[in-house]
Structure formats: structure tokens, C-alpha cells
Coordinates of C-alpha atoms in Angstrom, one line a residue:
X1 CA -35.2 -45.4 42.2
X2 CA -36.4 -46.5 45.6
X3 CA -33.4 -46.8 47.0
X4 CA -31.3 -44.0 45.9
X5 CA -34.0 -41.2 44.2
X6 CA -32.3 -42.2 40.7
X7 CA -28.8 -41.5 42.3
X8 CA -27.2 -44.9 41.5
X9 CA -27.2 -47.2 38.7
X10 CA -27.6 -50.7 38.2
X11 CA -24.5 -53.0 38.4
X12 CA -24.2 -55.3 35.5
X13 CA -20.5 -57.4 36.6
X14 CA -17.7 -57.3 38.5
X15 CA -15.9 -54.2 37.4
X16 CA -16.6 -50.5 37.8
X17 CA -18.1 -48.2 34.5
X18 CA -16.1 -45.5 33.0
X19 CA -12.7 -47.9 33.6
X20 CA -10.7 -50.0 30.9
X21 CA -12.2 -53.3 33.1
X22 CA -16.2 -52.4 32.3
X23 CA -17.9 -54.1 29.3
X24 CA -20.5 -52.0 27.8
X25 CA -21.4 -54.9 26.0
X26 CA -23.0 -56.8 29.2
X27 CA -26.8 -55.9 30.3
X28 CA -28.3 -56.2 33.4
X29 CA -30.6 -59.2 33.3
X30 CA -34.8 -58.4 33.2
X31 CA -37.2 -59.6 35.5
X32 CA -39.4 -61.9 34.1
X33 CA -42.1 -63.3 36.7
X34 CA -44.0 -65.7 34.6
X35 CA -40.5 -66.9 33.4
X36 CA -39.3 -67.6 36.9
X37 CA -42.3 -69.6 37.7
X38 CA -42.4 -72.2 35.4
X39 CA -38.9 -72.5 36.1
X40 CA -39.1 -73.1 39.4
X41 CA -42.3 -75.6 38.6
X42 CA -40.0 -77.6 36.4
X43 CA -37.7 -78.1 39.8
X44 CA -40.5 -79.2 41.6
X45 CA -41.6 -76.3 43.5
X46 CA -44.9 -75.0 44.0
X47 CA -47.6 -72.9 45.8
X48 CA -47.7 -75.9 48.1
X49 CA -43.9 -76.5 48.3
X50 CA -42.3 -73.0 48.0
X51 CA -38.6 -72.3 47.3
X52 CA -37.3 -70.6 50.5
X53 CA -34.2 -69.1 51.5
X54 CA -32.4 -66.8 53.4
X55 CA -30.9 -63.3 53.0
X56 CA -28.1 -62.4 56.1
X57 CA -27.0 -58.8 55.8
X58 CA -25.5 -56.4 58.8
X59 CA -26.5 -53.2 59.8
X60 CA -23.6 -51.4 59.2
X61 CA -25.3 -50.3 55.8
X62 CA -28.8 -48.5 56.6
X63 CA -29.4 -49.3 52.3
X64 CA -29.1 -52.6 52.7
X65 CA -31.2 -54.1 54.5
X66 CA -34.0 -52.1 52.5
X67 CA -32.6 -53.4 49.5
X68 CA -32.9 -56.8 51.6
X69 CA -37.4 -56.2 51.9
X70 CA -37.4 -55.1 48.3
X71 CA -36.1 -58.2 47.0
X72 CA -38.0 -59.9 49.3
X73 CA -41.1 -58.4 48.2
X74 CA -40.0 -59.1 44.6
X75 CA -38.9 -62.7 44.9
X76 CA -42.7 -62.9 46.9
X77 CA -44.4 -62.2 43.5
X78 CA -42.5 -65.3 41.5
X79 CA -43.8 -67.7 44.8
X80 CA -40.1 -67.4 46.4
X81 CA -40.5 -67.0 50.1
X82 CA -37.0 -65.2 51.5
X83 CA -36.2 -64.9 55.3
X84 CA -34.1 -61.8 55.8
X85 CA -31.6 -61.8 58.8
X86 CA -30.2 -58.8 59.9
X87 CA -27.3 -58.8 61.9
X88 CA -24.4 -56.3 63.8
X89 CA -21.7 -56.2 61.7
X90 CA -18.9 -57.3 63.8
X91 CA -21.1 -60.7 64.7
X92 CA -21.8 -61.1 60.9
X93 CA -18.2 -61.2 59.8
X94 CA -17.4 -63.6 62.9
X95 CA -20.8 -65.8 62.9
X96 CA -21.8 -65.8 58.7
X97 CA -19.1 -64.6 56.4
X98 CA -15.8 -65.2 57.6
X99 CA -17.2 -69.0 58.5
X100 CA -19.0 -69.0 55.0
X101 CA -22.4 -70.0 57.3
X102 CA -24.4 -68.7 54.8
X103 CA -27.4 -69.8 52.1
X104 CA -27.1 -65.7 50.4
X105 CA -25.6 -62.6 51.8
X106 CA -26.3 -59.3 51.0
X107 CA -22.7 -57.2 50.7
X108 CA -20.6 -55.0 48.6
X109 CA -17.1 -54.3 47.5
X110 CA -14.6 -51.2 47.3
X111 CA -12.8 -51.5 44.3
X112 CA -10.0 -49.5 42.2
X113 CA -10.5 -47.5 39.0
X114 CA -8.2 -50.5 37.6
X115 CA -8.7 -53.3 40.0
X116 CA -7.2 -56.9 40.9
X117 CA -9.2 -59.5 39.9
X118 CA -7.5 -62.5 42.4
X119 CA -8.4 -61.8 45.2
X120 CA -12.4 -62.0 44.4
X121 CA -12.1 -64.4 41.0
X122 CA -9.4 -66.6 41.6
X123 CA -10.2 -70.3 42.7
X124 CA -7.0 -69.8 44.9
X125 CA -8.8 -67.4 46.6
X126 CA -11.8 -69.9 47.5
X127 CA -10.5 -70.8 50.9
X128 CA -11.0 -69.9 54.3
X129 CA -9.7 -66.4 55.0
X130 CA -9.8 -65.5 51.5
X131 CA -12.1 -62.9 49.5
X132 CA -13.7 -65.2 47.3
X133 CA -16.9 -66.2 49.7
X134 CA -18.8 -68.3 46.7
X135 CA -15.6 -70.6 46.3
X136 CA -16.4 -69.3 42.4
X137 CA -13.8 -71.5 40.2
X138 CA -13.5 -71.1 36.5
X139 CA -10.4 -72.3 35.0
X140 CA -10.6 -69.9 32.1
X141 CA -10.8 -66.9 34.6
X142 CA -7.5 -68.3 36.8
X143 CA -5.5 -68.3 33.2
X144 CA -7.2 -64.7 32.2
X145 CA -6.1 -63.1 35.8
X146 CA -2.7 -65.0 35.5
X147 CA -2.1 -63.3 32.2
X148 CA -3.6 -59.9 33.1
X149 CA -0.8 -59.9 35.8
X150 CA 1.6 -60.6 33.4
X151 CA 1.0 -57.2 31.3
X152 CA 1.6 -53.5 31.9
X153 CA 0.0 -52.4 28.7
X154 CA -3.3 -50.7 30.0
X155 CA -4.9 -51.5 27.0
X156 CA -4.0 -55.2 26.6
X157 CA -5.0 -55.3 30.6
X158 CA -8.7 -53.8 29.3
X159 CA -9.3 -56.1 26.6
X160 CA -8.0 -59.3 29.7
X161 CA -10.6 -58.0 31.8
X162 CA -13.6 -57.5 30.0
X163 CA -13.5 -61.0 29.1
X164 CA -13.3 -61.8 32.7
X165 CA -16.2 -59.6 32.8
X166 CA -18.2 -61.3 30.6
X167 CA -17.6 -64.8 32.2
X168 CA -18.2 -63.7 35.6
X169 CA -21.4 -62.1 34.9
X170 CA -22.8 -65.0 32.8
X171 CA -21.5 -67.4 35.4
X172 CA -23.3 -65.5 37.7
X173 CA -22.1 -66.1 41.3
X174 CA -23.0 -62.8 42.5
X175 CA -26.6 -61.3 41.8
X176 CA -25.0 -57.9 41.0
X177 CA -27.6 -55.3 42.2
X178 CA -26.7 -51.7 42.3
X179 CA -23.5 -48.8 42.3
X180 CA -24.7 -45.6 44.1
X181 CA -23.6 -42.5 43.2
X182 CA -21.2 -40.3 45.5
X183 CA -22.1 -37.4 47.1
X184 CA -20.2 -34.7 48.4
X185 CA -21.7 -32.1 50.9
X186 CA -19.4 -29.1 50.9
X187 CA -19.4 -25.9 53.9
X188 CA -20.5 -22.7 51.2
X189 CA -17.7 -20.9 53.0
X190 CA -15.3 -23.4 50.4
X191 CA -14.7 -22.0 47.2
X192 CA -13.2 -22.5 43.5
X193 CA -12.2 -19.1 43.2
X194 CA -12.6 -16.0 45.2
X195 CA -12.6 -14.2 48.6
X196 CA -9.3 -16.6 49.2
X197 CA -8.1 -13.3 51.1
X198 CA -10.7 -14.3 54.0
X199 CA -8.0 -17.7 54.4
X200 CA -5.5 -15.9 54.3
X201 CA -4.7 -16.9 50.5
X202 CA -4.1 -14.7 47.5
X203 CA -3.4 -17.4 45.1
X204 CA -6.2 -18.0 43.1
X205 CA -5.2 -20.7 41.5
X206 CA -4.9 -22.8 44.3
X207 CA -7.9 -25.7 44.4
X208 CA -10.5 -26.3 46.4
X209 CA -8.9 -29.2 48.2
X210 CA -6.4 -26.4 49.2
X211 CA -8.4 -24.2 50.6
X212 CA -9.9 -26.4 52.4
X213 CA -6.8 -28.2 54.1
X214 CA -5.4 -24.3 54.7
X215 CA -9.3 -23.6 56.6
X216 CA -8.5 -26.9 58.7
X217 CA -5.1 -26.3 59.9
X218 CA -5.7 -22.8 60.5
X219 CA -8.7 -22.8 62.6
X220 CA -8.2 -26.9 63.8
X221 CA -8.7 -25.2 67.5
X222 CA -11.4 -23.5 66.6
X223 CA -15.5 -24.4 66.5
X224 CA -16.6 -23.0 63.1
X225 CA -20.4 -22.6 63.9
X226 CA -22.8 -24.3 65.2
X227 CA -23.5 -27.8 63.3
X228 CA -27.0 -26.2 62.7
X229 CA -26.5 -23.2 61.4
X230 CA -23.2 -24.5 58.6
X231 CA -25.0 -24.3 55.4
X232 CA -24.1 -26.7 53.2
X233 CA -24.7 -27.6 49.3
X234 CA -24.7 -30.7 47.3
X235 CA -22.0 -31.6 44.5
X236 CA -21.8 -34.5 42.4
X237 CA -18.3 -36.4 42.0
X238 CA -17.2 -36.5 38.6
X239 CA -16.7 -40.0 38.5
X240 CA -19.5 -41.5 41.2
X241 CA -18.3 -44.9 41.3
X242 CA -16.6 -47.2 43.5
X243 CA -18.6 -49.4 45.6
X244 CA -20.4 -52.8 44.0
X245 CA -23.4 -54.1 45.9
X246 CA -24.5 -57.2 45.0
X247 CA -25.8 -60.6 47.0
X248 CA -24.2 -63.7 46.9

């Protein structure tokens, strides 16, 4: 709510909602301070011995590193003291991630409607160069993702990957923090229906994508208005997902 004004929701695994991969069935974890207190008591820290760490994260988000104080701010409340680094994106893939010179970093991940779990689940992938940055290793997942590969049946493919699902979030290698919405700003001259003769189409079943690749090419030489005076409305996509943010 902070971050987004209620346009995001809260990422509970590895795998997008509203696709075959999501299980409904996992929730997101609840913050229990008193919990994580006596916790970190019983492994030996205190007020006077504090568990500290750090949080690296790049600029190249302006969310992020807000995301970053929040948890910081958080964490502050259950006697967790966390240094936040914040770093220009090109230097944090060279210096921290692509190295793995890291205690936690703050990222997040594209992913497809229906996507490939080896490259981020796979212990094969735990190496130098690869996408899983934890080095996460489960055998159980390696023979799931082997035999998810093995099957074209979407459903079968589903019922593969919300297991993985399930393990991955239980095992818990990435704090899985947040999926905001997408949000579309579109020019009012672009519509659904209507006034297509002012393009130059009569069609009007042609889409909006349509009319607006026809508005490009035929004025791509031309300034449409002033940045400040193109009016512009919000519109929601119908599905808002696609990009995980989570630290790790």
C-alpha cells in the first residue's frame, strides 16, 4: 500500500497468479514480531549483540530501494539492524550479483504466463554465470523440472509446477515480496471504436493496437503536440502480472 497505492499484490512463490503454475493453496507468510524475537534470542542474539546484515539493491528501480528502508524499518522493530547499499546498476551486476558478493539482494524477475523453471530452480543452474544466484538445490525440484520438460499436456505441466511451487516457497530461498500491477497510459486521441475516419480508417473493427500502429506510421515525421499539452488517461491491463520482486 505504501509502495504502490494498493496497485500490486503480494507475491507468495515463484510463479505468476492467474497461470496453470500459481498455487492458490500457498499464503504469504505473517509478520509476527514477538515471534521473531525469541527466535533470534534462542540463536544467541540480543539488544547487546544484534543480528545485522546487509541489503545491496541498484538504482535502476526507483521502488526498490524504498522497498529496501521499509524493510529496514520493519526488521528495526524485531532488533534486526539492516545496512542498505544502493548501487548503479551496471556496477551491481559486475561488483555483487554476477560475482555472488552478496549477504541479501534486493531484485526481481520477468517471467512467462507459463514459465521455465531451470534456469532459476535447477541446482545445475547454481553456478557461476547462471540464474540461480542462492545456489538453491533440492533434489526433488531437479526431478519435478526434469519431468515437467518431459510433458506437453498443459494440464499435467500445472499440476508439475505447483508442487514446485509449494517446495520452493516453503524452502524459502527467496523472501518473495511483491507483483505490481501494470499500467498503461494511453494518448485520448486512441480509440476502441469511432472517429477512425480522422486515421484515415473506416474499419471499425479494427483494434486499438491498430489504430495506433496506423497513427505511428502515418505521422512518424510528425511532432503530435506538445508533451504538455497530450492528455492522457489511465487503463488497467487485463492481466497485471509479470514481474516478481523478491530479496534473496
Amino acid at each position: 500500500n505504501i509502495l504502490f497505492f494498493s496497485h500490486a499484490k503480494v507475491c507468495t512463490g515463484p510463479f505468476l497468479p492467474n497461470t496453470p503454475a500459481f498455487n492458490e493453496n500457498v499464503k504469504a507468510p505473517k509478520q509476527n514480531i514477538q515471534k521473531a524475537k525469541e527466535l533470534l534470542k534462542e540463536a544467541g542474539y540480543d539488544v547487546k549483540n544484534p543480528f545485522t546484515f546487509e541489503i545491496a539493491t541498484s538504482n535502476s528501480s526507483d521502488i526498490r530501494p524504498y522497498g529496501g528502508q521499509i524493510m529496514q524499518h520493519q526488521l528495526k522493530e524485531a532488533r534486526v539492524n539492516v545496512k542498505l547499499r544502493v548501487i548503479e546498476w551496471q556496477a551491481f551486476l559486475n561488483t555483487v550479483v554476477h560475482p555472488r558478493k552478496f549477504e541479501t539482494v534486493l531484485l526481481g524477475w520477468s517471467l512467462a504466463l507459463m514459465p521455465d523453471a531451470y534456469p532459476l530452480w535447477h541446482s545445475k543452474s547454481a553456478k557461476l554465470g547462471g540464474f540461480n544466484l542462492v545456489n538453491y538445490k533440492n533434489e526433488k525440484v531437479d526431478e519435478l523440472i526434469k519431468k515437467g520438460s518431459g510433458t506437453i499436456n498443459k494440464d499435467e505441466l500445472g499440476i508439475i509446477y505447483k508442487e514446485i511451487f509449494k517446495i520452493v516457497a516453503n524452502d524459502l530461498p527467496y523472501l518473495f515480496l511483491y507483483i505490481p500491477d501494470g499500467i498503461t497510459a494511453i494518448n485520448k486521441k486512441i480509440e476502441k471504436e469511432g472517429k477512425l475516419e480522422e486515421v484515415g480508417l473506416k474499419d471499425k473493427n479494427v483494434s486499438t493496437t491498430e489504430v495506433y500502429n496506423y497513427t505511428q506510421k502515418k505521422e512518424k515525421t510528425e511532432m503530435y503536440e506538445e508533451v504538455s499539452k497530450i492528455e492522457v488517461k489511465p487503463e488497467f491491463n487485463k492481466n497485471p502480472y509479470g514481474r516478481i520482486n523478491e530479496i534473496i
